Coordinates of C-alpha atoms in Angstrom, one line a residue:
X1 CA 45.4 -100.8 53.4
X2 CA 47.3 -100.8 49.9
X3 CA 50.3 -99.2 49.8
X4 CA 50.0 -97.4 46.7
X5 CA 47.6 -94.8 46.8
X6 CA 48.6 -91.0 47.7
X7 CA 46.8 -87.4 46.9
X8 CA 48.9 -84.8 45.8
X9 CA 48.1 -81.4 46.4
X10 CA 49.2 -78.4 44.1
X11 CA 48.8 -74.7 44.6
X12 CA 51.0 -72.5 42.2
X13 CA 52.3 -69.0 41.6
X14 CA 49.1 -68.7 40.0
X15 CA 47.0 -69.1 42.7
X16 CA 44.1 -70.7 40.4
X17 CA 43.0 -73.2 42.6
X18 CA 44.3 -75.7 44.7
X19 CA 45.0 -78.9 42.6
X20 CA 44.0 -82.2 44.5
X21 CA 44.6 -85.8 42.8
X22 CA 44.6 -89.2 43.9
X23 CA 47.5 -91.0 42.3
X24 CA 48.4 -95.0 41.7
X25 CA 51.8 -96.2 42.1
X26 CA 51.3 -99.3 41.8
X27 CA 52.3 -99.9 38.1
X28 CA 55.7 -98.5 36.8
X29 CA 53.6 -95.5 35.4
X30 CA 51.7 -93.2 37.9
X31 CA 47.5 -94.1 37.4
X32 CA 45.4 -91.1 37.9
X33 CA 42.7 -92.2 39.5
X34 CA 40.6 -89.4 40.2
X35 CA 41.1 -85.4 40.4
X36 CA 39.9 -81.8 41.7
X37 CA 40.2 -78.7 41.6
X38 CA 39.1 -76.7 44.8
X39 CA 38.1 -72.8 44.1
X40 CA 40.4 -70.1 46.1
X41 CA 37.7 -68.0 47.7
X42 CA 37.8 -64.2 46.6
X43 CA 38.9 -63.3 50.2
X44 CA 41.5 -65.7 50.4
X45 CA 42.8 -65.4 47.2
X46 CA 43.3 -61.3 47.9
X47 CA 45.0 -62.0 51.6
X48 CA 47.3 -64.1 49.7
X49 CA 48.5 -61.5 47.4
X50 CA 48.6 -58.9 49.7
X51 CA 51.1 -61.3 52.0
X52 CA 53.0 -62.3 48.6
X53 CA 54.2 -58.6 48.1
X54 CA 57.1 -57.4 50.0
X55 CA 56.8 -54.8 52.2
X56 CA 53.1 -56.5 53.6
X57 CA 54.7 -58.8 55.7
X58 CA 52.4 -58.9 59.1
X59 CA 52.6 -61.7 61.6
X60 CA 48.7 -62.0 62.5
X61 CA 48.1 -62.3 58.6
X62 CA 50.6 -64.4 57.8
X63 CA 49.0 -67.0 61.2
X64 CA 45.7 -66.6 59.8
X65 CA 46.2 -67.5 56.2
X66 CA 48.3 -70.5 57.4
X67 CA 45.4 -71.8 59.2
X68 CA 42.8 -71.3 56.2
X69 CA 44.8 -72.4 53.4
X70 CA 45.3 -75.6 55.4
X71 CA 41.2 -76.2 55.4
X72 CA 41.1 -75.0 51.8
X73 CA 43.6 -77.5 51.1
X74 CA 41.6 -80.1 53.6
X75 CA 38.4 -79.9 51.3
X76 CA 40.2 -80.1 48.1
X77 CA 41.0 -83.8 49.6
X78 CA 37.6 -84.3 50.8
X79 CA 35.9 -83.3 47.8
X80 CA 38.4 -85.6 45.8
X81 CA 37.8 -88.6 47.8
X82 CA 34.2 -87.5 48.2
X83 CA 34.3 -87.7 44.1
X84 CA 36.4 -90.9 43.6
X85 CA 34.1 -93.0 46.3
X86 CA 37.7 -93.9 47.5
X87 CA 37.8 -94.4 51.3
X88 CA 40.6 -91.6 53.3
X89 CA 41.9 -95.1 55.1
X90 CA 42.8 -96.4 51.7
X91 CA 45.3 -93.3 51.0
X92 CA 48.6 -93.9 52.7
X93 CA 49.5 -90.2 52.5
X94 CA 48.9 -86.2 51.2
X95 CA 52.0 -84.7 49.6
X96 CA 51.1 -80.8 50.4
X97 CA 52.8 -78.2 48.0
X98 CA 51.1 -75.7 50.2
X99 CA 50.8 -72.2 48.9
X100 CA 54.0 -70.2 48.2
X101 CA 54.3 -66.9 50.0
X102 CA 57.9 -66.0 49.6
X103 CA 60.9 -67.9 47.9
X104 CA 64.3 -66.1 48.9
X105 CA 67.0 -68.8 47.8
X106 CA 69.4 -66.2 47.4
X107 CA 69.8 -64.0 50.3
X108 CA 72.8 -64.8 52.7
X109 CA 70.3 -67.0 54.8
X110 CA 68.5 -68.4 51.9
X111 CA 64.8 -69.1 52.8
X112 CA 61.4 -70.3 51.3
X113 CA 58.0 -70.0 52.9
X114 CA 54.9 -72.2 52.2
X115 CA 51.9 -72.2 53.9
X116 CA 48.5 -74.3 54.2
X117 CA 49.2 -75.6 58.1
X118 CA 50.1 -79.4 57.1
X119 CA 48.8 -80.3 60.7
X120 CA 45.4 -78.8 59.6
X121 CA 45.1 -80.7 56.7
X122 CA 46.1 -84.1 58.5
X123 CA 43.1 -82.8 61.2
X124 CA 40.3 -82.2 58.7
X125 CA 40.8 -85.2 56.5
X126 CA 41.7 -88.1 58.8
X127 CA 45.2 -88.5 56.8
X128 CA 48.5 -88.2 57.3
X129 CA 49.9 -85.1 55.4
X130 CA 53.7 -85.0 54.0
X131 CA 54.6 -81.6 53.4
X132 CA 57.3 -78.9 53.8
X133 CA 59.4 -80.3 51.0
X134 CA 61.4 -77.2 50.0
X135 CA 63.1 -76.0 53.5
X136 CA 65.7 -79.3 54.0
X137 CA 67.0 -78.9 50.2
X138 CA 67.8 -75.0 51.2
X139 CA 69.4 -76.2 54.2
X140 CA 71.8 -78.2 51.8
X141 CA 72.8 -75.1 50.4
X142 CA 70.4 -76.0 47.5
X143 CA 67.4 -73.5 45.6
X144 CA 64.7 -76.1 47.1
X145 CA 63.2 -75.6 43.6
X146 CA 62.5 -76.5 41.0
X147 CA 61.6 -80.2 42.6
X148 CA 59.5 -81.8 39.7
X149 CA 62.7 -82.0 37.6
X150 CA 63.0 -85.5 39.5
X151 CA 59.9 -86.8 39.1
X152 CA 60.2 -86.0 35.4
X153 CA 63.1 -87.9 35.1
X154 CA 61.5 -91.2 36.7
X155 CA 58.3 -90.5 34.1
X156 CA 59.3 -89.0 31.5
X157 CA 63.4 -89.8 30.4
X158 CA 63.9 -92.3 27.6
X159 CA 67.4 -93.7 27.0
X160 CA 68.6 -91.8 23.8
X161 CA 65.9 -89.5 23.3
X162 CA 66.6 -86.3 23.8
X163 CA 63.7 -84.7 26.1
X164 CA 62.5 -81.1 27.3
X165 CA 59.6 -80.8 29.8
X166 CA 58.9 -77.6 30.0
X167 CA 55.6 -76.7 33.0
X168 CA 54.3 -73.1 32.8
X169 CA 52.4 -72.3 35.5
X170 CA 52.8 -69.0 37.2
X171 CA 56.7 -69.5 36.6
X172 CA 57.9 -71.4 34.2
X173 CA 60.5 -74.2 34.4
X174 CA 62.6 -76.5 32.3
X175 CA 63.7 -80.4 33.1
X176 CA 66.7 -81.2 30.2
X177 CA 66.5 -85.3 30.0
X178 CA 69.0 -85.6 27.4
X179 CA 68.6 -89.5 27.3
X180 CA 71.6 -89.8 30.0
X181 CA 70.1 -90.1 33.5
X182 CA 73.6 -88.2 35.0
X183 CA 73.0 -85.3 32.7
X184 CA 69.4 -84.2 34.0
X185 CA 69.1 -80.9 34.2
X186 CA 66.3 -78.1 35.2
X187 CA 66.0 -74.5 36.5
X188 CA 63.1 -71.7 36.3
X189 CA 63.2 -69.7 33.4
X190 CA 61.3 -66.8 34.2
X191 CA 57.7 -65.9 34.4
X192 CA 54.9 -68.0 32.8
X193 CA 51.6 -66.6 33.6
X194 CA 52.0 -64.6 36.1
X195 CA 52.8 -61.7 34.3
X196 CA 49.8 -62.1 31.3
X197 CA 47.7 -63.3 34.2
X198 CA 48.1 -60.1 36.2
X199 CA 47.8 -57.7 33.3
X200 CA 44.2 -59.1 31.8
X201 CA 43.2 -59.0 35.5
X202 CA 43.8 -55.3 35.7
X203 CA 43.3 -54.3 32.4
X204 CA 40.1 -56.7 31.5
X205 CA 39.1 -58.2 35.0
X206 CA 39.3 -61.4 33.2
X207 CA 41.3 -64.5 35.4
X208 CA 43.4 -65.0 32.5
X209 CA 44.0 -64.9 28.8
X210 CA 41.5 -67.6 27.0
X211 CA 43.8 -69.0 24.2
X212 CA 45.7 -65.8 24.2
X213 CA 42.8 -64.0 21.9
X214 CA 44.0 -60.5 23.8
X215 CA 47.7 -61.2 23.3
X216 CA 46.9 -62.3 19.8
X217 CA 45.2 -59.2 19.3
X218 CA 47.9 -56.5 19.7
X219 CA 51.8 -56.4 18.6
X220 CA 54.6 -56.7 20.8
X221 CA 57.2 -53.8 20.8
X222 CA 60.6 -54.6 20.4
X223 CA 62.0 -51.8 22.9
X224 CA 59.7 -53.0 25.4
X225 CA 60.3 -56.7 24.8
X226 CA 64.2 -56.2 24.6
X227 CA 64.0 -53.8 27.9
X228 CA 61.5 -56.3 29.8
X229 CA 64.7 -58.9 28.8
X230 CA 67.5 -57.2 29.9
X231 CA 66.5 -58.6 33.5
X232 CA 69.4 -59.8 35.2
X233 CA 67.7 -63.3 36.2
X234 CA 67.8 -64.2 32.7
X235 CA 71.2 -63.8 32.3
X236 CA 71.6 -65.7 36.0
X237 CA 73.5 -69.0 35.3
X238 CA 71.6 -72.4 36.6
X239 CA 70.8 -73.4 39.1
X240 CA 68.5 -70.6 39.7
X241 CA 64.4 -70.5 40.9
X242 CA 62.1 -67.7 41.2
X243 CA 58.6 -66.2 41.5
X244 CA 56.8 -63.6 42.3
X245 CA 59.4 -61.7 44.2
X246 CA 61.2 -60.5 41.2
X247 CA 58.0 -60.4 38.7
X248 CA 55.8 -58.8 39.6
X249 CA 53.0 -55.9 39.3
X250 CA 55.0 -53.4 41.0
X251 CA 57.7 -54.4 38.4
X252 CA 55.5 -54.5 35.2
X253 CA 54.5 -50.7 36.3
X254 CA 58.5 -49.5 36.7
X255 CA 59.2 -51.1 33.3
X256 CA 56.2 -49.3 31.4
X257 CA 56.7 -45.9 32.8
X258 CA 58.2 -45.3 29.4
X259 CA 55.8 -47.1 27.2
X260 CA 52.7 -44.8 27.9
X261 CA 51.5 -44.9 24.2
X262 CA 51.1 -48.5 24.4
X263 CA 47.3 -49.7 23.4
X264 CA 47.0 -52.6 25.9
X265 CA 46.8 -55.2 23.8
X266 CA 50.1 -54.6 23.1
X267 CA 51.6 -55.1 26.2
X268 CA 49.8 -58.0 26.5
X269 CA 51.0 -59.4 23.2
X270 CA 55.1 -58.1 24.3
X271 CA 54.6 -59.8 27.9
X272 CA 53.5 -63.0 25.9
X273 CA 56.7 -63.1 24.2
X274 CA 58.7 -62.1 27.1
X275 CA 57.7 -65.5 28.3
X276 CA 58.4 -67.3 25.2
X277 CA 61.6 -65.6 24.4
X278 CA 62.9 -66.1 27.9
X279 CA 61.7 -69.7 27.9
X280 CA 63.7 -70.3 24.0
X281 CA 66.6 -68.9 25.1
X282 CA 67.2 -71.0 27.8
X283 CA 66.4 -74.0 26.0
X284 CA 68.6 -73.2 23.1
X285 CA 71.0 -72.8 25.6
X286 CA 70.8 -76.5 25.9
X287 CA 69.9 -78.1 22.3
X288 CA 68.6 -76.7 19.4
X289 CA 66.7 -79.8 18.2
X290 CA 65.0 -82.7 20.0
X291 CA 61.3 -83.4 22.0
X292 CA 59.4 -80.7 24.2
X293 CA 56.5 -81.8 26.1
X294 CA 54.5 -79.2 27.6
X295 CA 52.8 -79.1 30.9
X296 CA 50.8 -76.4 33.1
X297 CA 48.0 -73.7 32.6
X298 CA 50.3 -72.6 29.9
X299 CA 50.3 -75.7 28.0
X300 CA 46.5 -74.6 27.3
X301 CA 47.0 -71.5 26.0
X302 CA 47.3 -71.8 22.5
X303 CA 48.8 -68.4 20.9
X304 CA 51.8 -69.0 23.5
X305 CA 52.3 -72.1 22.0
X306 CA 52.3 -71.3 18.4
X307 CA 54.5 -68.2 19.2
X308 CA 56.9 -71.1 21.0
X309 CA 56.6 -73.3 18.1
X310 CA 58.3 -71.0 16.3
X311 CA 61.1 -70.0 18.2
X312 CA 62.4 -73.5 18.8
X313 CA 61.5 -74.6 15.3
X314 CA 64.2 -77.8 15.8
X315 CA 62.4 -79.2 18.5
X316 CA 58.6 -81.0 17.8
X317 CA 56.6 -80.0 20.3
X318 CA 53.4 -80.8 21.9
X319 CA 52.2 -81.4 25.5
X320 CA 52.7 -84.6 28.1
X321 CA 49.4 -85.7 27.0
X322 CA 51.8 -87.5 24.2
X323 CA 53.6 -89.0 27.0
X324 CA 50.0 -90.2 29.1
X325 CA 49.7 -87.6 31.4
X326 CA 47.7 -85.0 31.4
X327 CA 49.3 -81.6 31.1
X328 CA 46.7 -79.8 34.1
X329 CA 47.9 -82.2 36.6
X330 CA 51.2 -83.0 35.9
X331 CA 52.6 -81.1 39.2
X332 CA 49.6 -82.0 41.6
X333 CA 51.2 -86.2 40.7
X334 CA 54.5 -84.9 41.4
X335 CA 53.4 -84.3 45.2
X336 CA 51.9 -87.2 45.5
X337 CA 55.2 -88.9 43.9
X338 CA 57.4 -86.7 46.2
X339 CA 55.1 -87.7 49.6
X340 CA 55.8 -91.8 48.3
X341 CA 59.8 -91.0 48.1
X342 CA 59.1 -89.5 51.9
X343 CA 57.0 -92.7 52.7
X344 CA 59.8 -95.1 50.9
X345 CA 63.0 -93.2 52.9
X346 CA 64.1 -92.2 49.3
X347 CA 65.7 -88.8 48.1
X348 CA 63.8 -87.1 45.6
X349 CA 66.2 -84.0 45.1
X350 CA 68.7 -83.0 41.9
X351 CA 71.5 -81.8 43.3
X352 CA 72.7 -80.8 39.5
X353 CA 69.3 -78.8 39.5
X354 CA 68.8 -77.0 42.6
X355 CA 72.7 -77.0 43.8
X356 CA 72.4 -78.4 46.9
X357 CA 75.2 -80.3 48.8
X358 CA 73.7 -83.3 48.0
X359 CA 70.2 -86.0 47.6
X360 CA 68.2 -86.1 50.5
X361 CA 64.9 -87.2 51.6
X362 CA 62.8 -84.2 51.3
X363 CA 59.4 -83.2 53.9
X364 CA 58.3 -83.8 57.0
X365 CA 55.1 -86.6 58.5
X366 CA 52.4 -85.0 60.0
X367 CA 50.5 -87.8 61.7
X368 CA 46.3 -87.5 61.6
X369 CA 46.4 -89.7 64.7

C-alpha cells in the first residue's frame, strides 16, 4: 500500500457541501490528485442550522445528525475514489473536519463540537478515518482554531517574503508568514460569507452572491457599517476564533432594527464591506505592504475582492492559485495534511495561534477494521 495517499474532508461554516479530495504527499508539495464535492441534502442542510442556533439544542437531533452527516461524509469519499479510479486500500487515511455545530472557546470550560460520526465514515468507506482534531488543542488551553495556519506555513512560507493567506469561507481567517518560521501568526477575523450568504438567502433565495452583482448593486451606509463594526470581537486581541455563534441571523436582525429605510441591496453591499473592513484591519494590524494569497468561496467572489484590493492597496494580491493550489480546495488538503501529521506522530498545532499550552498531535484513529 503507498504511504502517501490521504482524503481530506472539509465541511465549513458555510455548509456548501462537503469537500472530499484525495491528496499526494509524496513530493515536497501536496499533488491533488482528484476531488469532490458532495451536495448537503435540503433536509440536512436545514437540521443543521436549526442545531447551529443556540437555544435549539436537543439531544435526539443532535444523535441523529451525527449519524447522517457521517454517511454524507462517507459518499463524498466514495464518490471521490469512485471518480479518481483509485482503490480505498490505496488511501492510508480520511482526515474528517466534520461539520461544526458549536465553537465555545471562551466559556470557563471552553468547548468545540463537530459532528459527522468518524466511526460511520470508517464503516461506509472501508478506511480508516482521523478526525476530532479541535477538542485536544482546547484541552491545552488553546482556541482549537484556526488549524490551517500550520499547514500554510509548511506550503506556503518563503524565507524573506513577507506572506498573508487569507481563507474566507463562512468565517474568515488570516495565516501572517512574515518570512521567519517563529513569527507565524493566524486568528479569525470575523465573518466571511456567512453573513452575505444568509442575507441573499432570505432576501433573494439565492445560495449566495454570484460575483457580488447584488452587493455591487446597492451602497453601503456608513452608520450601519461603523455600528455592524463596533462588535467587540473585532476589537478582541489574538488569539481568537469564531463562527456562527456570534454572527449570525438573529444578530443581523438586532443590528438593522434601526436601518428600516434600507433598500436591500444596500445592506448587502454594507455587510460586504463589513467583511472587507474587518478583514483590512486586522491585516494592517500586521503590515501594510507585502503578498496576500486568497483562498475559500470568497476568493471567487470578485466584487469582495476588488473592494479588498483597495483597502490594502500595499499588498499585491491574488489567490493561492499563484502559489499552485487551487483556492476551492485549499482547506479540504489541509485535512488530509493534518490526518498525515496524526499518521506520522507529529504536532500540527500553533501554539502562537490558537494559545494553547503547547504543540501536540492533534485527532483521534478510527479503525475501519
Amino acid at each position: 500500500m503507498s504511504q502517501s495517499l490521504f482524503i481530506g474532508l472539509m465541511s465549513g461554516t458555510s455548509m456548501d457541501g462537503v469537500d472530499a479530495v484525495l491528496v499526494d504527499f509524496d513530493t515536497p508539495s501536496p499533488k491533488l490528485i482528484a476531488t469532490h464535492t458532495e451536495a448537503i441534502p435540503e433536509h440536512l442542510f436545514k437540521g443543521l442550522q436549526r442545531l447551529c442556533q443556540p437555544g435549539q439544542d436537543e439531544v435526539n437531533r443532535l444523535g441523529r445528525l451525527d449519524r447522517s452527516v457521517g454517511s454524507l461524509f462517507a459518499k463524498a469519499v466514495n464518490n471521490l475514489l469512485a471518480s479518481s479510479g483509485i482503490d480505498k486500500s490505496q488511501v492510508v487515511a480520511i482526515g474528517s473536519h466534520g461539520q461544526t455545530v458549536r465553537h465555545m472557546p471562551n466559556l470557563e470550560v471552553g468547548f468545540t463540537v463537530q459532528i459527522g460520526d468518524p466511526n460511520t465514515i470508517a464503516a461506509e468507506t472501508g478506511i480508516d478515518v482521523i478526525a476530532d482534531f479541535r477538542r485536544k488543542d482546547i484541552a491545552l488551553g488553546g482556541q482549537g482554531a484556526p488549524l490551517v495556519p500550520a499547514f500554510h506555513q509548511q506550503i506556503f512560507a518563503k524565507a524573506d517574503k513577507r506572506r498573508v493567506i487569507l481563507n474566507i469561507g463562512g468565517i474568515a481567517n488570516i495565516t501572517w508568514l512574515p518570512g521567519n518560521a517563529e513569527a507565524v501568526l493566524g486568528f479569525d477575523t470575523g465573518p466571511g460569507n456567512t453573513l452575505i450568504d444568509g442575507w441573499v438567502q432570505q432576501v433573494r433565495q439565492q445560495a449566495f452572491d454570484q460575483d457580488g452583482a447584488f452587493a455591487a448593486s446597492g451602497k453601503t451606509d456608513n452608520a450601519l457599517l461603523a455600528q455592524l463594526l463596533s462588535h467587540p470581537y473585532f476589537m478582541q486581541p489574538y488569539p481568537k476564533s469564531t463562527g456562527r455563534e456570534l454572527f449570525n441571523n438573529a444578530w443581523l436582525e438586532q443590528q438593522l432594527e434601526k436601518f428600516g429605510y434600507l433598500d436591500e441591496a444596500d445592506i448587502q453591499s454594507t455587510l460586504l464591506d463589513l467583511t472587507c473592513h474587518s478583514i483590512a484591519a486586522d491585516i494592517l494590524k500586521l503590515s501594510n505592504s507585502g503578498e496576500l494569497f486568497v483562498c475559500g468561496g470568497g476568493a471567487l467572489n470578485i466584487e469582495l475582492m476588488n473592494r479588498l484590493q483597495a483597502l490594502l492597496p500595499g499588498f499585491t494580491m491574488t489567490t493561492t492559485s499563484a502559489l499552485g493550489v487551487d483556492p476551492k480546495w485549499v482547506e479540504a488538503i489541509a485535512f488530509a495534511w493534518l490526518a498525515l501529521r496524526h499518521h506520522q506522530g507529529l504536532p500540527a498545532n500553533l501554539p502562537a495561534v490558537t494559545g494553547a499550552k503547547r504543540e501536540a498531535v492533534l485527532g483521534a484513529r478510527f479503525p475501519a477494521a
